[in-house]
CSV table of C-alpha atoms in Angstrom, one decimal:
chain,number,residue,atom,x,y,z
A,1,MET,CA,-24.7,41.9,-37.9
A,2,SER,CA,-21.4,41.1,-36.2
A,3,VAL,CA,-21.1,38.7,-33.3
A,4,LEU,CA,-20.4,41.4,-30.8
A,5,GLN,CA,-23.5,43.4,-31.9
A,6,ARG,CA,-25.7,40.3,-31.7
A,7,VAL,CA,-24.5,39.2,-28.4
A,8,GLY,CA,-24.5,42.6,-26.7
A,9,ASP,CA,-22.9,41.2,-23.5
A,10,ARG,CA,-19.4,42.6,-23.6
A,11,ASP,CA,-18.6,41.6,-20.1
A,12,ALA,CA,-19.1,38.0,-20.7
A,13,PHE,CA,-17.1,38.2,-23.9
A,14,ALA,CA,-14.2,40.0,-22.1
A,15,GLY,CA,-14.3,37.4,-19.3
A,16,LEU,CA,-14.0,34.5,-21.8
A,17,SER,CA,-11.0,36.2,-23.4
A,18,ARG,CA,-9.3,36.8,-20.1
A,19,PHE,CA,-9.8,33.1,-19.2
A,20,ARG,CA,-8.1,32.0,-22.5
A,21,ARG,CA,-5.1,34.3,-21.8
A,22,ALA,CA,-4.9,33.0,-18.2
A,23,PHE,CA,-5.1,29.4,-19.5
A,24,TYR,CA,-2.2,30.0,-21.9
A,25,GLU,CA,-0.1,31.4,-19.1
A,26,CYS,CA,-0.6,28.1,-17.3
A,27,LEU,CA,1.1,26.2,-20.1
A,28,SER,CA,4.9,25.9,-20.2
A,29,ALA,CA,6.4,23.3,-22.6
A,30,ARG,CA,4.4,22.8,-25.9
A,31,ALA,CA,2.1,25.7,-24.9
A,32,ASP,CA,1.1,26.6,-28.4
A,33,ALA,CA,0.3,23.1,-29.3
A,34,PHE,CA,-1.8,22.6,-26.1
A,35,PHE,CA,-3.7,25.8,-26.8
A,36,GLU,CA,-4.5,25.0,-30.4
A,37,LEU,CA,-5.5,21.4,-29.4
A,38,THR,CA,-8.1,22.9,-27.0
A,39,ASP,CA,-9.4,25.2,-29.7
A,40,ALA,CA,-9.7,22.3,-32.1
A,41,LEU,CA,-11.5,20.3,-29.5
A,42,LEU,CA,-13.9,23.1,-29.1
A,43,CYS,CA,-14.5,23.8,-32.9
A,44,ALA,CA,-14.6,20.2,-34.2
A,45,ASP,CA,-17.7,19.2,-36.1
A,46,GLY,CA,-19.6,16.4,-34.2
A,47,PRO,CA,-18.2,14.1,-31.6
A,48,VAL,CA,-14.5,13.5,-31.3
A,49,ARG,CA,-13.6,10.0,-32.4
A,50,THR,CA,-9.8,10.2,-32.0
A,51,PRO,CA,-7.5,13.1,-31.2
A,52,VAL,CA,-5.4,12.8,-34.4
A,53,GLU,CA,-8.5,13.9,-36.4
A,54,LEU,CA,-8.3,17.2,-34.5
A,55,SER,CA,-5.1,18.1,-36.3
A,56,LEU,CA,-7.1,18.3,-39.6
A,57,THR,CA,-9.3,21.2,-38.4
A,58,SER,CA,-8.4,24.7,-39.4
A,59,GLU,CA,-7.9,25.8,-35.9
A,60,HIS,CA,-5.1,23.4,-35.4
A,61,ARG,CA,-2.3,24.9,-37.5
A,62,ARG,CA,0.3,22.2,-36.6
A,63,GLY,CA,0.7,18.6,-37.7
A,64,TYR,CA,-0.4,15.5,-35.8
A,65,GLY,CA,3.1,15.0,-34.5
A,66,ALA,CA,2.9,18.3,-32.5
A,67,LEU,CA,-0.5,17.2,-31.1
A,68,TYR,CA,0.9,13.9,-29.7
A,69,GLY,CA,4.2,15.6,-28.7
A,70,ALA,CA,2.2,18.0,-26.4
A,71,LEU,CA,0.2,15.2,-24.8
A,72,ASN,CA,3.3,13.0,-24.2
A,73,HIS,CA,5.9,15.5,-23.4
A,74,GLY,CA,4.1,18.9,-22.7
A,75,ARG,CA,3.9,20.5,-19.4
A,76,LEU,CA,1.0,22.4,-17.7
A,77,ASP,CA,0.8,23.9,-14.3
A,78,VAL,CA,-2.1,22.1,-12.7
A,79,ASP,CA,-2.1,24.1,-9.5
A,80,ARG,CA,-2.4,27.3,-11.5
A,81,LEU,CA,-5.2,25.8,-13.5
A,82,ARG,CA,-7.1,24.9,-10.2
A,83,ASP,CA,-6.7,28.4,-8.9
A,84,LEU,CA,-7.9,29.8,-12.2
A,85,LEU,CA,-11.1,27.6,-12.1
A,86,VAL,CA,-12.0,28.6,-8.6
A,87,SER,CA,-11.6,32.3,-9.4
A,88,LEU,CA,-14.5,32.2,-11.9
A,89,PRO,CA,-17.9,33.2,-10.8
A,90,LEU,CA,-19.7,30.2,-9.2
A,91,PRO,CA,-23.3,29.3,-9.3
A,92,ARG,CA,-25.1,29.2,-5.9
A,93,PHE,CA,-28.2,28.0,-4.2
A,94,ASP,CA,-29.6,31.1,-2.6
A,95,GLY,CA,-26.1,32.3,-1.9
A,96,ARG,CA,-24.7,28.9,-0.9
A,97,ILE,CA,-22.1,26.9,-2.8
A,98,VAL,CA,-23.0,23.2,-3.4
A,99,LEU,CA,-20.2,20.8,-4.6
A,100,SER,CA,-20.4,17.3,-5.8
A,101,VAL,CA,-17.8,14.6,-6.0
A,102,ASP,CA,-17.9,11.5,-8.1
A,103,VAL,CA,-15.6,9.1,-9.9
A,104,SER,CA,-15.7,8.3,-13.6
A,105,PRO,CA,-13.5,5.6,-15.2
A,106,TRP,CA,-11.4,5.8,-18.3
A,107,LEU,CA,-11.6,2.2,-19.4
A,108,ARG,CA,-8.4,0.6,-20.8
A,109,SER,CA,-9.2,-3.1,-21.0
A,110,ASP,CA,-7.0,-3.6,-24.1
A,111,ALA,CA,-4.0,-1.6,-22.8
A,112,ALA,CA,-1.9,-4.4,-21.3
A,113,CYS,CA,1.2,-2.2,-21.3
A,114,SER,CA,-0.3,0.8,-19.6
A,115,PRO,CA,0.7,1.2,-16.0
A,116,GLU,CA,-1.3,2.2,-12.9
A,117,ARG,CA,-4.6,0.7,-14.0
A,118,LEU,CA,-7.2,-0.4,-11.6
A,119,PHE,CA,-10.3,-2.6,-11.8
A,120,CYS,CA,-13.2,-0.2,-12.3
A,121,HIS,CA,-16.8,-1.1,-11.5
A,122,VAL,CA,-19.0,-0.2,-14.4
A,123,HIS,CA,-22.7,0.0,-13.9
A,124,GLY,CA,-25.1,-1.5,-16.4
A,125,ARG,CA,-28.7,-1.0,-17.0
A,126,SER,CA,-29.4,-3.6,-14.3
A,127,ARG,CA,-27.4,-5.1,-11.3
A,128,GLU,CA,-26.7,-8.2,-13.4
A,129,ALA,CA,-25.1,-6.1,-16.2
A,130,SER,CA,-22.5,-4.6,-13.9
A,131,GLN,CA,-18.9,-5.4,-14.9
A,132,ILE,CA,-15.3,-5.0,-13.6
A,133,ILE,CA,-13.1,-3.6,-16.3
A,134,PRO,CA,-9.5,-2.4,-16.0
A,135,GLY,CA,-9.0,1.4,-16.4
A,136,TRP,CA,-8.0,4.7,-14.9
A,137,PRO,CA,-10.5,6.1,-12.4
A,138,TYR,CA,-10.7,9.8,-12.1
A,139,SER,CA,-12.2,11.7,-9.2
A,140,PHE,CA,-14.0,14.9,-10.2
A,141,VAL,CA,-15.2,17.8,-8.1
A,142,ALA,CA,-17.8,20.2,-9.6
A,143,VAL,CA,-20.1,23.0,-8.5
A,144,LEU,CA,-23.7,22.3,-9.1
A,145,THR,CA,-26.3,24.7,-10.4
A,146,PRO,CA,-29.7,25.3,-8.8
A,147,ASP,CA,-31.6,25.0,-12.1
A,148,ARG,CA,-32.4,21.7,-13.8
A,149,THR,CA,-29.7,21.9,-16.6
A,150,SER,CA,-26.9,19.8,-17.8
A,151,TRP,CA,-24.3,22.4,-16.9
A,152,THR,CA,-21.8,21.9,-14.0
A,153,GLN,CA,-18.6,23.7,-13.2
A,154,VAL,CA,-15.7,21.2,-12.8
A,155,LEU,CA,-13.0,22.5,-10.4
A,156,ASP,CA,-10.7,19.5,-10.0
A,157,ALA,CA,-9.8,16.2,-11.4
A,158,VAL,CA,-7.4,13.6,-9.7
A,159,ARG,CA,-6.5,10.2,-11.0
A,160,LEU,CA,-6.6,7.4,-8.5
A,161,GLY,CA,-3.5,5.2,-8.4
A,162,PRO,CA,-3.0,1.6,-7.4
A,163,ALA,CA,-1.3,2.6,-4.1
A,164,ASP,CA,-4.0,5.2,-3.2
A,165,ASP,CA,-6.7,4.9,-0.5
A,166,ALA,CA,-9.7,6.3,-2.3
A,167,ALA,CA,-11.2,7.8,0.8
A,168,ALA,CA,-8.0,9.5,1.7
A,169,VAL,CA,-7.5,10.8,-1.7
A,170,THR,CA,-11.0,12.2,-1.9
A,171,ALA,CA,-10.6,13.8,1.6
A,172,ASP,CA,-7.4,15.6,0.4
A,173,GLN,CA,-9.0,16.6,-2.8
A,174,LEU,CA,-12.0,18.1,-1.2
A,175,ARG,CA,-9.8,19.9,1.5
A,176,ALA,CA,-7.7,21.4,-1.3
A,177,VAL,CA,-10.8,22.6,-3.2
A,178,VAL,CA,-12.4,24.2,-0.2
A,179,GLU,CA,-9.2,25.9,0.8
A,180,ARG,CA,-8.8,27.3,-2.7
A,181,LEU,CA,-12.4,28.6,-2.6
A,182,ILE,CA,-11.7,30.3,0.7
A,183,ALA,CA,-8.4,31.8,-0.6
A,184,ALA,CA,-10.2,33.0,-3.6
A,185,GLY,CA,-12.9,34.8,-1.6
A,186,GLN,CA,-15.7,32.6,-2.8
A,187,TRP,CA,-16.5,31.8,0.8
A,188,GLN,CA,-16.1,34.3,3.7
A,189,CYS,CA,-16.8,34.2,7.4
A,190,GLY,CA,-20.5,34.5,8.1
A,191,ASP,CA,-21.6,32.6,4.9
A,192,ARG,CA,-23.3,29.3,5.2
A,193,ASP,CA,-21.2,26.1,5.1
A,194,ILE,CA,-20.3,24.7,1.7
A,195,LEU,CA,-22.5,21.8,1.0
A,196,ILE,CA,-20.9,18.7,-0.6
A,197,VAL,CA,-23.2,15.9,-1.9
A,198,MET,CA,-22.0,12.4,-2.9
A,199,ASP,CA,-23.4,9.0,-3.7
A,200,ALA,CA,-23.3,5.8,-1.7
A,201,GLY,CA,-19.9,4.8,-2.9
A,202,TYR,CA,-18.3,7.2,-0.4
A,203,ASP,CA,-17.9,6.8,3.3
A,204,VAL,CA,-19.6,10.1,4.1
A,205,MET,CA,-19.2,9.7,7.9
A,206,ARG,CA,-15.5,9.2,7.6
A,207,LEU,CA,-15.1,12.2,5.3
A,208,ALA,CA,-17.2,14.3,7.7
A,209,TRP,CA,-14.8,13.4,10.5
A,210,VAL,CA,-11.7,14.1,8.4
A,211,LEU,CA,-13.1,17.4,7.1
A,212,ARG,CA,-14.6,18.5,10.5
A,213,ASP,CA,-12.3,21.6,10.7
A,214,LEU,CA,-13.5,23.1,7.5
A,215,PRO,CA,-16.8,25.1,6.9
A,216,VAL,CA,-18.5,22.2,5.0
A,217,GLU,CA,-21.7,20.1,5.3
A,218,LEU,CA,-21.6,16.7,3.8
A,219,VAL,CA,-24.7,14.9,2.5
A,220,GLY,CA,-24.4,11.3,1.2
A,221,ARG,CA,-26.6,8.4,0.3
A,222,LEU,CA,-26.7,5.4,2.6
A,223,ARG,CA,-27.4,1.8,1.4
A,224,SER,CA,-30.7,0.5,2.6
A,225,GLY,CA,-29.0,-2.2,4.7
A,226,ARG,CA,-27.1,0.1,7.0
A,227,ALA,CA,-27.7,0.2,10.7
A,228,LEU,CA,-27.1,3.4,12.8
A,229,ARG,CA,-27.4,4.2,16.5
A,230,LEU,CA,-29.7,6.6,18.3
A,231,PRO,CA,-28.1,9.1,20.7
A,232,ALA,CA,-27.0,7.7,24.1
A,233,PRO,CA,-29.5,8.4,27.0
A,234,SER,CA,-28.7,11.2,29.4
A,235,ARG,CA,-27.5,10.4,32.9
A,236,GLU,CA,-31.0,11.1,34.2
A,237,GLU,CA,-32.7,8.8,31.7
A,238,PHE,CA,-30.1,6.1,32.4
A,239,ALA,CA,-30.5,6.4,36.1
A,240,LEU,CA,-34.3,6.0,35.8
A,241,ALA,CA,-33.9,3.0,33.6
A,242,HIS,CA,-31.1,1.3,35.7
A,243,PRO,CA,-31.7,2.2,39.3
A,244,ARG,CA,-28.9,-0.2,40.5
A,245,GLY,CA,-26.4,1.9,38.4
A,246,GLY,CA,-23.8,0.6,36.0
A,247,ARG,CA,-21.7,2.1,33.2
A,248,PRO,CA,-23.6,4.5,30.9
A,249,PRO,CA,-23.6,3.3,27.3
A,250,LYS,CA,-21.9,5.2,24.5
A,251,HIS,CA,-24.7,4.5,22.0
A,252,GLY,CA,-28.4,4.4,22.0
A,253,LYS,CA,-30.7,1.8,20.5
A,254,GLU,CA,-30.1,0.4,17.1
A,255,PHE,CA,-31.8,2.2,14.1
A,256,SER,CA,-31.9,-0.3,11.2
A,257,LEU,CA,-32.8,1.2,7.9
A,258,ALA,CA,-34.4,-2.1,6.7
A,259,ARG,CA,-36.5,-2.7,9.9
A,260,PRO,CA,-39.2,-0.1,10.4
A,261,ARG,CA,-39.9,-1.5,14.0
A,262,THR,CA,-36.6,0.1,15.1
A,263,TRP,CA,-37.6,3.5,14.0
A,264,GLU,CA,-38.6,6.2,16.4
A,265,GLU,CA,-40.8,9.2,15.7
A,266,PRO,CA,-38.9,11.6,13.3
A,267,SER,CA,-37.9,15.0,14.5
A,268,VAL,CA,-38.8,16.7,11.2
A,269,VAL,CA,-41.4,15.7,8.6
A,270,THR,CA,-41.8,17.8,5.4
A,271,VAL,CA,-44.1,17.2,2.4
A,272,ASN,CA,-43.7,19.0,-0.9
A,273,ASP,CA,-45.2,18.8,-4.4
A,274,THR,CA,-42.6,18.5,-7.2
A,275,PRO,CA,-43.4,18.6,-10.9
A,276,ARG,CA,-40.9,15.8,-11.7
A,277,TYR,CA,-41.4,13.3,-8.8
A,278,GLY,CA,-44.9,14.1,-7.5
A,279,LYS,CA,-45.3,14.3,-3.8
A,280,ALA,CA,-42.0,14.2,-1.9
A,281,GLU,CA,-42.2,13.2,1.8
A,282,ALA,CA,-39.0,13.6,3.9
A,283,ARG,CA,-38.7,12.3,7.4
A,284,ALA,CA,-35.5,13.2,9.5
A,285,TRP,CA,-34.1,11.8,12.7
A,286,ASP,CA,-31.5,14.0,14.5
A,287,ARG,CA,-28.1,12.9,16.0
A,288,LEU,CA,-27.9,9.4,14.5
A,289,HIS,CA,-24.4,8.0,14.2
A,290,PRO,CA,-22.6,4.7,13.2
A,291,GLU,CA,-21.2,2.4,15.8
A,292,LEU,CA,-17.5,2.4,14.6
A,293,GLN,CA,-15.2,-0.6,15.0
A,294,GLN,CA,-11.4,-0.4,14.8
A,295,ARG,CA,-11.0,-2.2,11.5
A,296,SER,CA,-11.2,-1.4,7.8
A,297,ALA,CA,-11.0,2.4,7.4
A,298,TRP,CA,-10.5,3.1,11.1
A,299,ILE,CA,-7.7,0.5,11.6
A,300,ASP,CA,-5.1,3.3,11.9
A,301,HIS,CA,-7.0,5.5,14.2
A,302,ASP,CA,-5.3,6.0,17.5
A,303,GLY,CA,-7.2,6.5,20.6
A,304,GLU,CA,-11.0,6.1,21.3
A,305,LEU,CA,-13.1,6.0,18.2
A,306,PRO,CA,-15.3,9.1,17.7
A,307,ILE,CA,-19.0,9.5,17.7
A,308,ILE,CA,-20.0,11.2,14.4
A,309,GLU,CA,-23.5,12.5,14.8
A,310,GLY,CA,-25.7,13.8,12.0
A,311,THR,CA,-29.1,13.9,10.6
A,312,LEU,CA,-30.7,10.9,8.9
A,313,ILE,CA,-33.2,11.6,6.1
A,314,ARG,CA,-35.6,9.3,4.5
A,315,LEU,CA,-36.9,10.6,1.2
A,316,GLU,CA,-39.9,9.0,-0.5
A,317,VAL,CA,-41.5,10.2,-3.8
A,318,ASP,CA,-44.5,9.1,-5.8
A,319,HIS,CA,-42.7,8.2,-9.0
A,320,LEU,CA,-39.5,8.7,-11.0
A,321,PRO,CA,-39.6,10.2,-14.5
A,322,ARG,CA,-41.5,8.1,-17.1
A,323,ASP,CA,-43.7,6.7,-14.2
A,324,ARG,CA,-41.1,4.4,-12.9
A,325,ASP,CA,-41.2,3.0,-9.3
A,326,ALA,CA,-39.3,5.0,-6.8
A,327,PRO,CA,-37.7,3.2,-3.8
A,328,PRO,CA,-37.1,5.3,-0.7
A,329,VAL,CA,-33.7,7.0,-0.5
A,330,TRP,CA,-31.8,7.3,2.7
A,331,LEU,CA,-29.5,10.3,3.2
A,332,TRP,CA,-27.1,11.3,6.0
A,333,SER,CA,-26.1,14.9,6.6
A,334,SER,CA,-23.2,15.8,8.9
A,335,ALA,CA,-25.3,18.8,10.3
A,336,THR,CA,-27.4,18.4,13.4
A,337,ASP,CA,-30.5,20.2,14.8
A,338,ALA,CA,-31.8,20.5,11.2
A,339,THR,CA,-34.9,22.5,10.6
A,340,PRO,CA,-37.5,21.6,7.9
A,341,SER,CA,-35.9,24.1,5.5
A,342,ASP,CA,-32.6,22.5,6.1
A,343,VAL,CA,-34.0,19.0,5.4
A,344,ASP,CA,-35.6,20.2,2.1
A,345,PHE,CA,-32.4,21.9,1.1
A,346,ALA,CA,-30.3,18.8,1.7
A,347,TRP,CA,-32.4,16.3,-0.3
A,348,SER,CA,-33.1,18.8,-3.2
A,349,SER,CA,-29.4,19.5,-3.5
A,350,TYR,CA,-28.7,15.8,-3.5
A,351,LEU,CA,-31.0,15.4,-6.5
A,352,ARG,CA,-29.0,18.0,-8.4
A,353,ARG,CA,-26.0,15.7,-8.0
A,354,PHE,CA,-27.2,13.7,-11.1
A,355,ASP,CA,-26.3,16.7,-13.3
A,356,LEU,CA,-22.7,15.6,-13.0
A,357,GLU,CA,-23.6,12.4,-14.8
A,358,HIS,CA,-24.6,14.6,-17.9
A,359,THR,CA,-21.1,16.2,-17.7
A,360,PHE,CA,-19.5,12.8,-17.7
A,361,ARG,CA,-21.5,11.8,-20.7
A,362,LEU,CA,-20.6,15.0,-22.5
A,363,PHE,CA,-16.9,14.3,-21.7
A,364,LYS,CA,-17.1,10.8,-23.1
A,365,GLN,CA,-19.5,11.0,-26.1
A,366,SER,CA,-18.9,14.6,-27.5
A,367,LEU,CA,-15.4,15.7,-26.3
A,368,GLY,CA,-13.9,12.2,-26.6
A,369,TRP,CA,-12.3,12.2,-23.2
A,370,ALA,CA,-11.9,8.4,-23.1
A,371,ARG,CA,-11.1,8.0,-26.8
A,372,PRO,CA,-7.3,8.4,-26.9
A,373,ARG,CA,-5.4,5.1,-26.6
A,374,MET,CA,-2.5,6.4,-24.6
A,375,ARG,CA,0.0,4.3,-22.8
A,376,ASP,CA,1.4,6.8,-20.3
A,377,PRO,CA,-1.1,7.8,-17.6
A,378,HIS,CA,0.5,11.1,-17.2
A,379,ALA,CA,-0.4,11.9,-20.8
A,380,ALA,CA,-4.0,10.9,-19.9
A,381,ASP,CA,-3.9,13.4,-17.1
A,382,ARG,CA,-2.9,16.2,-19.5
A,383,TRP,CA,-5.7,15.2,-21.9
A,384,THR,CA,-8.2,15.2,-19.0
A,385,TRP,CA,-7.2,18.7,-18.1
A,386,ILE,CA,-7.6,19.8,-21.8
A,387,VAL,CA,-11.1,18.4,-21.7
A,388,VAL,CA,-11.9,20.2,-18.4
A,389,ILE,CA,-10.7,23.5,-19.8
A,390,ALA,CA,-12.6,23.1,-23.0
A,391,HIS,CA,-15.9,22.4,-21.0
A,392,THR,CA,-15.2,25.6,-18.9
A,393,GLN,CA,-14.9,27.7,-22.0
A,394,LEU,CA,-18.1,26.2,-23.3
A,395,ARG,CA,-19.9,27.3,-20.1
A,396,LEU,CA,-18.4,30.8,-20.3
A,397,ALA,CA,-19.5,31.0,-24.0
A,398,ALA,CA,-23.1,29.9,-23.2
A,399,PRO,CA,-24.6,33.4,-23.0
A,400,LEU,CA,-22.7,34.5,-26.2
A,401,THR,CA,-23.7,31.6,-28.5
A,402,ALA,CA,-26.7,31.8,-30.8
A,403,ASP,CA,-28.8,28.7,-31.2
A,404,GLN,CA,-27.9,26.8,-34.4
A,405,ARG,CA,-30.3,23.8,-34.1
A,406,LYS,CA,-30.7,21.2,-36.8
A,407,PRO,CA,-34.2,20.9,-38.5
A,408,TRP,CA,-35.1,17.8,-36.4
A,409,GLU,CA,-34.1,19.2,-33.0
A,410,LYS,CA,-36.4,21.0,-30.5
A,411,VAL,CA,-36.5,24.7,-30.3
A,412,THR,CA,-34.9,26.1,-27.2
A,413,ARG,CA,-37.4,28.0,-25.2
A,414,PRO,CA,-36.8,31.7,-24.5
A,415,GLY,CA,-34.8,32.3,-21.4
A,416,THR,CA,-33.3,28.7,-21.4
A,417,VAL,CA,-29.6,28.2,-21.4
A,418,LEU,CA,-28.3,26.2,-24.5
A,419,THR,CA,-27.1,22.7,-24.0
A,420,PRO,CA,-23.2,22.3,-24.1
A,421,THR,CA,-23.6,20.4,-27.5
A,422,ARG,CA,-25.3,23.4,-29.1
A,423,VAL,CA,-22.9,25.9,-27.5
A,424,ARG,CA,-20.0,23.9,-29.0
A,425,ARG,CA,-21.6,24.0,-32.4
A,426,GLY,CA,-21.5,27.7,-32.4
A,427,PHE,CA,-18.1,28.2,-30.8
A,428,ARG,CA,-16.3,28.3,-34.1
A,429,HIS,CA,-18.1,31.6,-34.9
A,430,LEU,CA,-16.9,33.1,-31.6
A,431,ARG,CA,-13.3,32.1,-31.8
A,432,PRO,CA,-12.1,34.7,-34.4
A,433,HIS,CA,-13.2,37.4,-32.0
A,434,LEU,CA,-11.6,35.9,-28.9
A,435,ALA,CA,-8.0,36.2,-27.6
A,436,CYS,CA,-5.7,33.7,-29.3
A,437,PRO,CA,-2.3,34.0,-27.9
A,438,ALA,CA,-0.8,30.8,-29.6
A,439,ARG,CA,2.0,31.8,-31.9
A,440,VAL,CA,2.3,30.7,-35.6
A,441,PRO,CA,4.1,27.4,-36.0
A,442,LYS,CA,7.6,27.5,-37.5
A,443,PRO,CA,8.3,25.4,-40.6
A,444,SER,CA,10.1,22.2,-39.8
A,445,ARG,CA,10.7,18.7,-41.2
A,446,PRO,CA,9.5,15.4,-39.8
A,447,GLY,CA,12.1,13.2,-38.1
A,448,PRO,CA,13.5,10.2,-39.8
A,449,GLY,CA,11.6,7.7,-37.6
A,450,ARG,CA,12.5,4.0,-37.5
A,451,PRO,CA,14.3,2.8,-40.6
A,452,PRO,CA,12.2,0.7,-42.9
A,453,GLY,CA,12.4,-3.0,-42.2
A,454,SER,CA,13.9,-2.7,-38.7
A,455,LYS,CA,12.2,-4.3,-35.7
A,456,ASN,CA,11.3,-2.8,-32.4
A,457,ARG,CA,14.1,-3.9,-30.1
A,458,HIS,CA,12.5,-2.3,-27.0
A,459,PRO,CA,9.1,-4.0,-26.5
A,460,ALA,CA,6.9,-2.5,-23.8
A,461,THR,CA,6.5,-4.3,-20.5
A,462,HIS,CA,3.2,-5.8,-19.6
A,463,GLN,CA,1.8,-4.2,-16.4
A,464,ASP,CA,-0.3,-5.7,-13.7
A,465,VAL,CA,-3.8,-4.4,-12.9
A,466,GLY,CA,-5.1,-3.8,-9.4
A,467,LYS,CA,-4.0,-2.6,-6.0
A,468,THR,CA,-0.3,-2.8,-5.1
A,469,VAL,CA,-0.7,-2.0,-1.4
A,470,LYS,CA,-2.8,-4.2,0.9
A,471,ARG,CA,-4.3,-2.4,3.9
A,472,PRO,CA,-4.4,-4.4,7.1
A,473,ALA,CA,-7.8,-5.7,8.1
A,474,THR,CA,-7.2,-6.4,11.8
A,475,LEU,CA,-5.3,-4.8,14.6
A,476,THR,CA,-2.9,-7.9,14.6
A,477,GLU,CA,-1.9,-7.3,11.0
A,478,ARG,CA,-1.5,-3.6,11.7
A,479,ASN,CA,0.8,-4.2,14.6
A,480,GLN,CA,2.9,-6.8,12.7
A,481,ALA,CA,3.2,-4.3,9.8
A,482,ARG,CA,4.5,-1.6,12.1
A,483,CYS,CA,7.0,-4.1,13.6
């Protein structure tokens, strides 16, 4: 029985072939080498230990010199790749798009001559095991799926440089992704706002203010030590409390997440039974906002500081998987006047954010994203996009691949999507029936290289690690810098 007869889904097969042709059109210099490198990455047996081993696969018809030549000197149109990714069918939560943004580092502690490295915070199994290691941090934006799977759809990847403001780069990245989704017809007028979930490492309130002109709702986790403010009292309430008059306050009472005595009665309370976490109780308070100060991220803000109101959600579950203790989680949503269904949708979508961690683990452990020891960060950017395109092809090939499990692996239940690792195991059988626009390599001879016995007369320069631009911390420093 042929592959086409076994699969029976010609639309998905044709869509994967169209994507491969469109990907080839996004490549300019070293296009054939780029395309065969992607196929070798998809068809390799087992995890990728080093890129040079991919040149030994049958799908890569060129030598290892062409492989490194493409990574070091090739060109690909990143904007066209981004447009291609957002044009694909997207998973939705009851018709609503849910995005997630997170940073994953490519650690390069031993690359003293690699420029544009930053100190990356690496989480360990405990707080004491966390480390600060030099590397290249990459910000990824992906579409989440409503089902509990390890699949996500990566739409964009941006490397953070030493002179970049992480919050500003994230805001520009999210704005570009949302505008591309609107231009591609993925979001239309009348649809619900695009939901963007993020972890506590982001300033969700600042991002909500910067992206306030877009049809998006942001949900982010807050640290348990934060303190917010309740809405300011109305003029009638203020007049009753202060009959002698005075200036009405801009903020209400303090709401400290760590002090329950400062909490008021929640506006929404929901209780749900979940198979993974037991009973989940969510309490929400409407129109809570931070009391901003003109320092740090708001040092360059001209005029009066804004009041960014949203919905504060406290989620408490019985237990985590494997009967672990579950501390309460505080979430903040940029939407106000939330209903019980809105609150449940916000925290359940946030829990799907952890699926992006499975994608990072697939990138690093199976596809070998952080394996190459490249000196040039631009070559690292090209390899990152090759890995993203390979992951996208695996997602498109998921309904076309037959399960080829090993004897000690569990049987996939009927109706369950295969994992990315099992789809990659069967991609080699699909490739002969897919579009392969790469041309046959021309015979050539290797270059002479460095003469034997000669020394390298151009040693590489050691590069510093860390930020190169210091942001002002006070208004005095800002005014002095402007002068």
